[in-house]
C-alpha cells in the first residue's frame, strides 16, 4: 500500500510541475469568430431547406470579411464574418437605404438594404457574435416577389444560436 501511495504522490508531483512543466491555458480554442468558417454556418440539410446549393465558394474580396457564397433558386446567399465590426458599426455606413434594428437570439441585429442592393434585390441580415458580426446577404435570382430581408433574417435565426457570444 505504501508503494502505491508513493507512486501516486510521485505522479501528482510530476503532474503539478516544477519549472520545466508547461502550463496550457484551460481553453485553447480560438476566441471570438477566429475559428468560424462562413462555409459551414449552415448544415447541408439547412442549405437545402433554404434552396442553397453547397458546398459554398470562398469569398475573399474583402480581407477583413472572409465569406462564402452559395448559389440557389430562387435565392442565393453569401455569408461573411467580420471580427473588427459590430452591428452598431455597420449602422453608420452612409449607403443604407434601409437599416432596421432587430434582436436575433438576444443579440443586436439588423436587416439592411443599400441603394444598389435594393435595385439588385439584395438584403443583408446581421447580428453580433464573438466580438464581431456575422452578415448574411440574400439575393433573389429572378424577381419573384420574395422578401429578401425576411429570408435573410430567417437564415440568421438558424445560425445565431450556434455562434459565440
mmCIF file of C-alpha atoms in Angstrom:
data_model
loop_
_atom_site.group_PDB
_atom_site.id
_atom_site.type_symbol
_atom_site.label_atom_id
_atom_site.label_comp_id
_atom_site.label_asym_id
_atom_site.label_seq_id
_atom_site.Cartn_x
_atom_site.Cartn_y
_atom_site.Cartn_z
ATOM 1 C CA UNK A 1 0.000 0.000 0.000
ATOM 2 C CA UNK A 2 2.850 2.359 0.847
ATOM 3 C CA UNK A 3 4.393 1.715 -2.582
ATOM 4 C CA UNK A 4 1.110 2.590 -4.337
ATOM 5 C CA UNK A 5 0.745 5.813 -2.323
ATOM 6 C CA UNK A 6 4.344 6.752 -3.052
ATOM 7 C CA UNK A 7 3.789 6.131 -6.779
ATOM 8 C CA UNK A 8 0.617 8.239 -6.818
ATOM 9 C CA UNK A 9 2.362 11.006 -4.894
ATOM 10 C CA UNK A 10 5.276 10.949 -7.359
ATOM 11 C CA UNK A 11 2.880 11.210 -10.307
ATOM 12 C CA UNK A 12 0.996 14.065 -8.660
ATOM 13 C CA UNK A 13 4.187 15.992 -8.000
ATOM 14 C CA UNK A 14 5.352 15.457 -11.586
ATOM 15 C CA UNK A 15 1.912 16.490 -12.862
ATOM 16 C CA UNK A 16 1.861 19.645 -10.751
ATOM 17 C CA UNK A 17 5.069 20.603 -12.432
ATOM 18 C CA UNK A 18 8.196 22.315 -11.449
ATOM 19 C CA UNK A 19 9.995 24.880 -13.527
ATOM 20 C CA UNK A 20 10.117 22.597 -16.589
ATOM 21 C CA UNK A 21 6.372 21.893 -16.653
ATOM 22 C CA UNK A 22 4.355 23.542 -19.421
ATOM 23 C CA UNK A 23 1.106 25.135 -18.392
ATOM 24 C CA UNK A 24 -1.547 25.161 -21.080
ATOM 25 C CA UNK A 25 -4.444 27.564 -20.764
ATOM 26 C CA UNK A 26 -7.673 25.859 -19.779
ATOM 27 C CA UNK A 27 -9.333 26.975 -23.026
ATOM 28 C CA UNK A 28 -7.048 26.666 -26.038
ATOM 29 C CA UNK A 29 -9.841 27.311 -28.543
ATOM 30 C CA UNK A 30 -9.528 30.448 -30.667
ATOM 31 C CA UNK A 31 -11.632 33.252 -29.262
ATOM 32 C CA UNK A 32 -14.470 35.052 -30.967
ATOM 33 C CA UNK A 33 -15.045 34.371 -34.626
ATOM 34 C CA UNK A 34 -11.481 33.266 -35.403
ATOM 35 C CA UNK A 35 -12.425 29.606 -35.849
ATOM 36 C CA UNK A 36 -15.793 30.263 -37.535
ATOM 37 C CA UNK A 37 -15.864 29.140 -41.179
ATOM 38 C CA UNK A 38 -18.541 31.001 -43.181
ATOM 39 C CA UNK A 39 -18.859 27.961 -45.476
ATOM 40 C CA UNK A 40 -20.071 25.811 -42.567
ATOM 41 C CA UNK A 41 -22.559 28.169 -40.891
ATOM 42 C CA UNK A 42 -25.428 26.010 -42.162
ATOM 43 C CA UNK A 43 -25.545 22.226 -42.328
ATOM 44 C CA UNK A 44 -26.081 20.589 -45.738
ATOM 45 C CA UNK A 45 -29.740 19.912 -44.812
ATOM 46 C CA UNK A 46 -30.233 23.548 -43.755
ATOM 47 C CA UNK A 47 -28.675 24.794 -47.003
ATOM 48 C CA UNK A 48 -31.068 22.585 -48.945
ATOM 49 C CA UNK A 49 -34.081 23.780 -46.922
ATOM 50 C CA UNK A 50 -33.314 27.391 -47.950
ATOM 51 C CA UNK A 51 -32.733 26.374 -51.574
ATOM 52 C CA UNK A 52 -28.960 26.961 -51.477
ATOM 53 C CA UNK A 53 -26.539 24.580 -53.156
ATOM 54 C CA UNK A 54 -23.399 23.501 -51.332
ATOM 55 C CA UNK A 55 -20.593 23.412 -50.955
ATOM 56 C CA UNK A 56 -20.111 27.136 -50.966
ATOM 57 C CA UNK A 57 -17.395 29.068 -52.749
ATOM 58 C CA UNK A 58 -14.986 31.034 -50.528
ATOM 59 C CA UNK A 59 -15.368 34.797 -50.928
ATOM 60 C CA UNK A 60 -12.139 36.739 -50.306
ATOM 61 C CA UNK A 61 -12.815 40.114 -51.958
ATOM 62 C CA UNK A 62 -12.568 41.962 -48.623
ATOM 63 C CA UNK A 63 -9.765 40.583 -46.433
ATOM 64 C CA UNK A 64 -11.405 41.728 -43.183
ATOM 65 C CA UNK A 65 -14.653 39.982 -44.189
ATOM 66 C CA UNK A 66 -13.978 36.422 -45.293
ATOM 67 C CA UNK A 67 -17.118 34.878 -46.671
ATOM 68 C CA UNK A 68 -18.720 32.033 -48.563
ATOM 69 C CA UNK A 69 -21.181 32.231 -51.473
ATOM 70 C CA UNK A 70 -23.972 29.781 -52.201
ATOM 71 C CA UNK A 71 -25.958 29.649 -55.415
ATOM 72 C CA UNK A 72 -29.569 28.603 -55.414
ATOM 73 C CA UNK A 73 -33.038 29.223 -56.720
ATOM 74 C CA UNK A 74 -34.978 31.343 -56.089
ATOM 75 C CA UNK A 75 -32.403 32.782 -53.668
ATOM 76 C CA UNK A 76 -28.642 32.889 -53.456
ATOM 77 C CA UNK A 77 -26.625 33.905 -50.406
ATOM 78 C CA UNK A 78 -23.222 34.991 -49.187
ATOM 79 C CA UNK A 79 -22.252 34.660 -45.518
ATOM 80 C CA UNK A 80 -19.488 36.851 -44.073
ATOM 81 C CA UNK A 81 -17.780 37.275 -40.732
ATOM 82 C CA UNK A 82 -16.059 40.434 -39.561
ATOM 83 C CA UNK A 83 -14.062 40.284 -36.334
ATOM 84 C CA UNK A 84 -13.496 44.041 -36.221
ATOM 85 C CA UNK A 85 -17.007 45.496 -36.558
ATOM 86 C CA UNK A 86 -20.373 45.104 -34.879
ATOM 87 C CA UNK A 87 -23.938 45.786 -35.960
ATOM 88 C CA UNK A 88 -23.582 49.240 -34.429
ATOM 89 C CA UNK A 89 -20.512 49.963 -36.577
ATOM 90 C CA UNK A 90 -22.368 48.829 -39.711
ATOM 91 C CA UNK A 91 -25.289 51.119 -38.860
ATOM 92 C CA UNK A 92 -23.093 54.149 -39.570
ATOM 93 C CA UNK A 93 -22.490 53.269 -43.228
ATOM 94 C CA UNK A 94 -23.963 56.033 -45.359
ATOM 95 C CA UNK A 95 -25.146 53.902 -48.272
ATOM 96 C CA UNK A 96 -28.043 52.170 -46.476
ATOM 97 C CA UNK A 97 -31.444 52.963 -47.914
ATOM 98 C CA UNK A 98 -32.971 50.950 -45.072
ATOM 99 C CA UNK A 99 -31.454 49.849 -41.748
ATOM 100 C CA UNK A 100 -33.916 48.196 -39.361
ATOM 101 C CA UNK A 101 -32.569 47.292 -35.934
ATOM 102 C CA UNK A 102 -33.638 43.880 -34.622
ATOM 103 C CA UNK A 103 -32.872 41.314 -31.956
ATOM 104 C CA UNK A 104 -31.873 37.822 -33.059
ATOM 105 C CA UNK A 105 -31.145 35.234 -30.382
ATOM 106 C CA UNK A 106 -30.983 38.060 -27.817
ATOM 107 C CA UNK A 107 -28.257 39.838 -29.803
ATOM 108 C CA UNK A 108 -28.071 43.193 -31.516
ATOM 109 C CA UNK A 109 -29.075 42.610 -35.124
ATOM 110 C CA UNK A 110 -30.321 44.412 -38.199
ATOM 111 C CA UNK A 111 -31.850 43.974 -41.606
ATOM 112 C CA UNK A 112 -30.435 46.392 -44.159
ATOM 113 C CA UNK A 113 -30.556 47.276 -47.827
ATOM 114 C CA UNK A 114 -28.249 49.594 -49.724
ATOM 115 C CA UNK A 115 -29.371 51.742 -52.652
ATOM 116 C CA UNK A 116 -27.638 49.438 -55.145
ATOM 117 C CA UNK A 117 -28.768 46.345 -53.248
ATOM 118 C CA UNK A 118 -32.380 47.421 -53.390
ATOM 119 C CA UNK A 119 -32.271 47.568 -57.177
ATOM 120 C CA UNK A 120 -30.451 44.221 -57.310
ATOM 121 C CA UNK A 121 -32.893 42.646 -54.804
ATOM 122 C CA UNK A 122 -30.191 42.027 -52.171
ATOM 123 C CA UNK A 123 -30.751 42.361 -48.442
ATOM 124 C CA UNK A 124 -28.356 41.888 -45.539
ATOM 125 C CA UNK A 125 -29.199 40.485 -42.134
ATOM 126 C CA UNK A 126 -26.512 40.798 -39.488
ATOM 127 C CA UNK A 127 -26.052 40.005 -35.831
ATOM 128 C CA UNK A 128 -23.334 40.466 -33.231
ATOM 129 C CA UNK A 129 -21.284 37.355 -32.499
ATOM 130 C CA UNK A 130 -17.969 36.674 -30.800
ATOM 131 C CA UNK A 131 -17.000 40.341 -30.528
ATOM 132 C CA UNK A 132 -17.674 40.865 -34.224
ATOM 133 C CA UNK A 133 -20.541 40.384 -36.638
ATOM 134 C CA UNK A 134 -21.979 37.738 -38.960
ATOM 135 C CA UNK A 135 -23.510 39.173 -42.152
ATOM 136 C CA UNK A 136 -25.885 37.226 -44.382
ATOM 137 C CA UNK A 137 -26.535 38.691 -47.836
ATOM 138 C CA UNK A 138 -29.529 37.141 -49.581
ATOM 139 C CA UNK A 139 -30.350 37.889 -53.203
ATOM 140 C CA UNK A 140 -33.327 36.932 -55.295
ATOM 141 C CA UNK A 141 -32.081 35.404 -58.542
ATOM 142 C CA UNK A 142 -35.154 36.393 -60.547
ATOM 143 C CA UNK A 143 -37.742 38.785 -59.194
ATOM 144 C CA UNK A 144 -40.443 36.503 -57.858
ATOM 145 C CA UNK A 145 -41.761 38.970 -55.307
ATOM 146 C CA UNK A 146 -39.970 37.398 -52.350
ATOM 147 C CA UNK A 147 -38.895 39.426 -49.349
ATOM 148 C CA UNK A 148 -35.102 39.043 -49.345
ATOM 149 C CA UNK A 149 -34.844 40.716 -45.947
ATOM 150 C CA UNK A 150 -37.294 38.303 -44.337
ATOM 151 C CA UNK A 151 -35.385 35.379 -45.855
ATOM 152 C CA UNK A 152 -32.028 36.748 -44.665
ATOM 153 C CA UNK A 153 -33.415 37.121 -41.127
ATOM 154 C CA UNK A 154 -34.692 33.510 -41.213
ATOM 155 C CA UNK A 155 -31.195 32.306 -42.105
ATOM 156 C CA UNK A 156 -29.677 34.460 -39.327
ATOM 157 C CA UNK A 157 -32.131 32.986 -36.814
ATOM 158 C CA UNK A 158 -30.884 29.488 -37.625
ATOM 159 C CA UNK A 159 -27.198 30.415 -37.428
ATOM 160 C CA UNK A 160 -27.127 32.775 -34.418
ATOM 161 C CA UNK A 161 -27.729 30.256 -31.585
ATOM 162 C CA UNK A 162 -24.581 28.354 -32.625
ATOM 163 C CA UNK A 163 -22.298 31.392 -32.706
ATOM 164 C CA UNK A 164 -20.110 32.558 -29.821
ATOM 165 C CA UNK A 165 -21.423 35.463 -27.781
#
